[in-house]
Amino acid sequence: MEKERDVAEAYDAWAPVYDSDANATRDLDAAVVRGLGLDATGDVLELGCGTGKNTEWLAARARSVLALDFSPGMLERARARVATDRVRFARHDIREPLPVADAAFDLVLGNLVLEHVERLEPVFAEAARGLRPGGILLFCELHPFRQLEGSHARFVKPETGEVVRVTAFPHDVSDYLGAGIAANLRLVGAHDWRDTKDLATVPRLFSTLWKR
Ligand SMILES: C[S@@+](CC[C@H](N)C(=O)[O-])C[C@H]1O[C@@H](n2cnc3c(N)ncnc32)[C@H](O)[C@@H]1O
């Protein structure tokens, strides 16, 4: 499948500058994860960990973290950033069944990753399978309204100046809600996140918080 290679390869090329490029979406997501009041003290599974921006925060709190991503370049950065034996990184495509036992995690989270996944239901189902009863699932993603405005993961290749648009799929709010409901999860929080308090502006991120 051409698209599979496109996304992982694009992130391999983005990895060297992902953390140093200006990126308001990445930065707002970091603030959301740190401000939500999540209990991250148990066993945590991270889907699409990238260069470890949130893994680093989780690592300081969790009993254990399993962080998955399918871009070797992003994983290499994450491994360099988070070096503790409580965190394990693994190369994995989250569209495939997750390499985890049933009910093994207290918290599962995915940030800025589902834009690149066409079908949400299998990912929610696998995340729910990995959760212990009472466990929490967080997804924080590029806002559907923002996607409709044309926002899209993209970066400039430093060597060539070429603008690379990473393959992405639009999702409606109802796609997220439907996928969580289909996975038998209970919605316990939903937020639109803006750069400012001005409600007339289009939100940048949309997060949902689910309980198993
Ligand atoms: C925009 S980055 C976000 C990284 C990190 N979650 C963060 O918030 O900084 C998206 C990440 O998702 C990963 N990704 C996209 N589709 C994936 C898939 N199907 N399986 C695993 N990782 C995926 C990419 O390789 C990339 O590292």
Tab-separated table of C-alpha atoms and ligand atoms in Angstrom:
chain	number	residue	atom	x	y	z
A	1	MET	CA	0.000	0.000	0.000
A	2	GLU	CA	1.507	3.249	-1.200
A	3	LYS	CA	-0.078	5.359	1.556
A	4	GLU	CA	1.421	3.279	4.349
A	5	ARG	CA	4.906	4.028	3.128
A	6	ASP	CA	4.045	7.638	2.493
A	7	VAL	CA	3.200	8.468	6.101
A	8	ALA	CA	6.055	6.588	7.779
A	9	GLU	CA	8.579	7.812	5.216
A	10	ALA	CA	7.357	11.372	5.506
A	11	TYR	CA	7.797	11.270	9.282
A	12	ASP	CA	11.268	9.763	8.863
A	13	ALA	CA	12.139	12.842	6.798
A	14	TRP	CA	10.394	15.199	9.255
A	15	ALA	CA	12.046	13.670	12.346
A	16	PRO	CA	15.300	15.735	12.318
A	17	VAL	CA	13.349	19.022	12.447
A	18	TYR	CA	10.047	17.960	14.075
A	19	ASP	CA	11.027	19.305	17.493
A	20	SER	CA	12.818	22.455	16.321
A	21	ASP	CA	10.288	23.673	13.698
A	22	ALA	CA	7.674	26.177	14.877
A	23	ASN	CA	4.504	24.107	15.362
A	24	ALA	CA	1.565	25.570	17.297
A	25	THR	CA	-0.438	22.322	17.007
A	26	ARG	CA	2.339	20.265	18.597
A	27	ASP	CA	2.774	22.855	21.351
A	28	LEU	CA	-0.932	23.157	22.159
A	29	ASP	CA	-1.193	19.358	22.346
A	30	ALA	CA	1.694	19.282	24.831
A	31	ALA	CA	-0.145	21.836	26.983
A	32	VAL	CA	-3.395	19.826	26.782
A	33	VAL	CA	-1.757	16.580	27.906
A	34	ARG	CA	-0.028	18.316	30.794
A	35	GLY	CA	-3.121	20.276	31.842
A	36	LEU	CA	-5.892	17.688	31.692
A	37	GLY	CA	-5.255	16.243	35.133
A	38	LEU	CA	-4.669	12.742	33.765
A	39	ASP	CA	-3.649	10.053	36.217
A	40	ALA	CA	-0.549	8.760	34.427
A	41	THR	CA	0.931	6.896	37.381
A	42	GLY	CA	0.026	3.374	36.201
A	43	ASP	CA	0.837	1.375	33.076
A	44	VAL	CA	0.539	3.565	29.987
A	45	LEU	CA	0.280	2.801	26.270
A	46	GLU	CA	1.042	5.593	23.817
A	47	LEU	CA	-0.093	5.310	20.177
A	48	GLY	CA	2.016	7.268	17.683
A	49	CYS	CA	4.571	8.616	20.154
A	50	GLY	CA	6.604	10.518	17.550
A	51	THR	CA	9.773	12.060	18.954
A	52	GLY	CA	8.600	11.506	22.516
A	53	LYS	CA	7.208	14.945	23.389
A	54	ASN	CA	4.479	13.375	25.542
A	55	THR	CA	6.412	10.164	26.303
A	56	GLU	CA	8.879	12.295	28.274
A	57	TRP	CA	6.070	13.678	30.446
A	58	LEU	CA	4.547	10.238	30.908
A	59	ALA	CA	7.923	8.689	31.750
A	60	ALA	CA	8.295	10.998	34.734
A	61	ARG	CA	5.021	9.693	36.219
A	62	ALA	CA	4.165	6.210	34.992
A	63	ARG	CA	5.000	2.768	36.369
A	64	SER	CA	5.596	1.722	32.773
A	65	VAL	CA	5.138	3.139	29.295
A	66	LEU	CA	4.893	1.269	26.010
A	67	ALA	CA	5.260	3.804	23.200
A	68	LEU	CA	4.432	2.740	19.628
A	69	ASP	CA	5.158	4.413	16.320
A	70	PHE	CA	5.794	3.169	12.783
A	71	SER	CA	8.433	5.754	11.804
A	72	PRO	CA	11.960	4.555	12.665
A	73	GLY	CA	13.206	8.145	12.371
A	74	MET	CA	10.720	9.467	14.928
A	75	LEU	CA	11.382	6.509	17.244
A	76	GLU	CA	15.121	7.108	17.113
A	77	ARG	CA	14.585	10.671	18.375
A	78	ALA	CA	12.200	9.474	21.075
A	79	ARG	CA	14.670	6.859	22.300
A	80	ALA	CA	17.391	9.494	22.543
A	81	ARG	CA	15.067	11.806	24.438
A	82	VAL	CA	13.608	9.327	26.937
A	83	ALA	CA	16.137	6.927	28.354
A	84	THR	CA	14.683	5.009	31.278
A	85	ASP	CA	13.994	1.309	31.605
A	86	ARG	CA	10.378	2.072	32.563
A	87	VAL	CA	9.757	3.102	28.937
A	88	ARG	CA	9.818	0.679	26.022
A	89	PHE	CA	9.550	1.856	22.440
A	90	ALA	CA	8.372	-0.419	19.637
A	91	ARG	CA	7.896	-0.013	15.917
A	92	HIS	CA	4.272	-0.767	15.156
A	93	ASP	CA	1.528	0.322	12.782
A	94	ILE	CA	-1.468	1.112	14.978
A	95	ARG	CA	-3.865	0.130	12.184
A	96	GLU	CA	-2.812	-3.429	12.931
A	97	PRO	CA	-3.805	-5.317	16.103
A	98	LEU	CA	-1.782	-3.915	18.985
A	99	PRO	CA	1.076	-6.040	20.376
A	100	VAL	CA	-0.394	-5.995	23.888
A	101	ALA	CA	-2.302	-8.312	26.210
A	102	ASP	CA	-5.950	-7.647	27.015
A	103	ALA	CA	-6.595	-5.249	29.913
A	104	ALA	CA	-2.901	-4.446	30.484
A	105	PHE	CA	-3.029	-0.626	30.728
A	106	ASP	CA	-4.497	2.029	33.006
A	107	LEU	CA	-4.118	4.796	30.425
A	108	VAL	CA	-3.951	4.706	26.634
A	109	LEU	CA	-3.349	7.876	24.682
A	110	GLY	CA	-2.861	9.008	21.120
A	111	ASN	CA	-1.990	12.537	20.075
A	112	LEU	CA	-2.004	14.029	16.577
A	113	VAL	CA	-1.954	10.582	15.025
A	114	LEU	CA	-5.490	9.744	13.864
A	115	GLU	CA	-5.311	12.336	11.094
A	116	HIS	CA	-3.185	9.723	9.332
A	117	VAL	CA	-5.537	6.810	9.968
A	118	GLU	CA	-8.519	6.352	7.671
A	119	ARG	CA	-10.618	4.021	9.817
A	120	LEU	CA	-10.956	4.996	13.461
A	121	GLU	CA	-13.086	2.119	14.738
A	122	PRO	CA	-10.365	-0.594	14.697
A	123	VAL	CA	-7.958	1.717	16.546
A	124	PHE	CA	-10.520	2.540	19.233
A	125	ALA	CA	-11.424	-1.150	19.529
A	126	GLU	CA	-7.811	-2.169	20.044
A	127	ALA	CA	-7.177	0.666	22.494
A	128	ALA	CA	-10.259	-0.418	24.475
A	129	ARG	CA	-9.067	-4.028	24.481
A	130	GLY	CA	-5.775	-2.913	26.018
A	131	LEU	CA	-7.481	-0.992	28.832
A	132	ARG	CA	-8.190	-2.355	32.287
A	133	PRO	CA	-11.760	-1.887	33.552
A	134	GLY	CA	-11.913	1.728	34.723
A	135	GLY	CA	-8.953	2.635	32.498
A	136	ILE	CA	-8.873	5.882	30.525
A	137	LEU	CA	-8.384	6.543	26.808
A	138	LEU	CA	-7.426	9.980	25.509
A	139	PHE	CA	-7.236	11.044	21.894
A	140	CYS	CA	-6.251	14.623	21.143
A	141	GLU	CA	-6.301	15.365	17.429
A	142	LEU	CA	-6.298	18.107	14.819
A	143	HIS	CA	-9.805	19.564	15.052
A	144	PRO	CA	-12.261	18.394	12.353
A	145	PHE	CA	-13.209	22.041	11.642
A	146	ARG	CA	-9.532	22.844	11.158
A	147	GLN	CA	-9.211	19.938	8.740
A	148	LEU	CA	-12.164	21.308	6.760
A	149	GLU	CA	-10.335	24.629	6.548
A	150	GLY	CA	-7.429	22.815	4.878
A	151	SER	CA	-5.100	22.270	7.838
A	152	HIS	CA	-2.917	19.272	7.228
A	153	ALA	CA	0.309	17.832	8.656
A	154	ARG	CA	3.088	19.318	6.530
A	155	PHE	CA	6.708	20.315	6.818
A	156	VAL	CA	9.552	21.761	4.781
A	157	LYS	CA	12.440	19.417	3.950
A	158	PRO	CA	15.484	21.385	5.140
A	159	GLU	CA	17.796	19.987	2.412
A	160	THR	CA	15.568	20.859	-0.543
A	161	GLY	CA	13.013	23.405	0.677
A	162	GLU	CA	10.309	21.063	-0.626
A	163	VAL	CA	6.948	21.262	1.184
A	164	VAL	CA	5.810	17.757	2.096
A	165	ARG	CA	2.130	17.130	2.845
A	166	VAL	CA	1.725	13.945	4.826
A	167	THR	CA	-1.189	11.730	3.739
A	168	ALA	CA	-4.167	12.549	5.949
A	169	PHE	CA	-7.862	11.747	6.187
A	170	PRO	CA	-10.613	14.132	7.296
A	171	HIS	CA	-12.652	13.020	10.308
A	172	ASP	CA	-15.910	14.395	11.632
A	173	VAL	CA	-16.624	14.842	15.337
A	174	SER	CA	-19.181	12.048	14.913
A	175	ASP	CA	-16.448	9.707	13.596
A	176	TYR	CA	-14.610	10.005	16.926
A	177	LEU	CA	-17.780	9.673	18.988
A	178	GLY	CA	-19.041	6.730	16.948
A	179	ALA	CA	-15.731	4.884	17.190
A	180	GLY	CA	-15.637	5.229	20.981
A	181	ILE	CA	-19.256	4.128	21.340
A	182	ALA	CA	-18.666	1.139	19.033
A	183	ALA	CA	-15.758	0.128	21.309
A	184	ASN	CA	-18.149	0.111	24.302
A	185	LEU	CA	-16.336	2.988	25.947
A	186	ARG	CA	-18.021	5.669	28.046
A	187	LEU	CA	-17.377	9.281	27.067
A	188	VAL	CA	-16.163	11.198	30.132
A	189	GLY	CA	-14.815	14.344	28.474
A	190	ALA	CA	-14.746	16.242	25.181
A	191	HIS	CA	-12.985	19.528	24.511
A	192	ASP	CA	-12.376	21.979	21.698
A	193	TRP	CA	-8.965	23.611	22.193
A	194	ARG	CA	-8.236	27.066	20.789
A	195	ASP	CA	-5.130	29.215	20.628
A	196	THR	CA	-7.044	32.019	22.319
A	197	LYS	CA	-10.211	32.412	24.392
A	198	ASP	CA	-12.001	33.935	21.383
A	199	LEU	CA	-14.921	31.573	20.683
A	200	ALA	CA	-15.261	33.046	17.191
A	201	THR	CA	-12.039	31.352	16.109
A	202	VAL	CA	-11.844	27.817	14.770
A	203	PRO	CA	-10.486	25.428	17.423
A	204	ARG	CA	-7.104	23.863	16.734
A	205	LEU	CA	-7.548	20.550	18.570
A	206	PHE	CA	-10.374	18.210	19.549
A	207	SER	CA	-9.949	15.780	22.412
A	208	THR	CA	-12.117	12.996	23.742
A	209	LEU	CA	-11.629	11.198	27.027
A	210	TRP	CA	-13.148	7.737	27.454
A	211	LYS	CA	-13.485	5.291	30.308
A	212	ARG	CA	-13.656	1.527	29.952
B	1	LIG	C1	2.251	14.581	14.308
B	1	LIG	S1	3.193	13.239	14.954
B	1	LIG	C2	2.683	13.286	16.652
B	1	LIG	C3	3.660	12.607	17.547
B	1	LIG	C4	3.345	12.692	19.025
B	1	LIG	N1	2.145	11.935	19.363
B	1	LIG	C5	3.214	14.121	19.428
B	1	LIG	O1	2.092	14.488	19.849
B	1	LIG	O2	4.169	14.875	19.343
B	1	LIG	C6	2.332	11.812	14.339
B	1	LIG	C7	3.069	10.513	14.642
B	1	LIG	O3	2.179	9.440	14.374
B	1	LIG	C8	2.885	8.408	13.736
B	1	LIG	N2	1.938	7.595	12.980
B	1	LIG	C9	1.097	7.990	11.997
B	1	LIG	N3	0.355	6.946	11.567
B	1	LIG	C10	0.740	5.864	12.306
B	1	LIG	C11	0.373	4.496	12.309
B	1	LIG	N4	-0.564	4.005	11.481
B	1	LIG	N5	0.978	3.665	13.196
B	1	LIG	C12	1.936	4.142	14.035
B	1	LIG	N6	2.345	5.426	14.062
B	1	LIG	C13	1.755	6.283	13.206
B	1	LIG	C14	3.910	9.121	12.856
B	1	LIG	O4	4.987	8.279	12.508
B	1	LIG	C15	4.301	10.278	13.769
B	1	LIG	O5	5.399	9.955	14.569
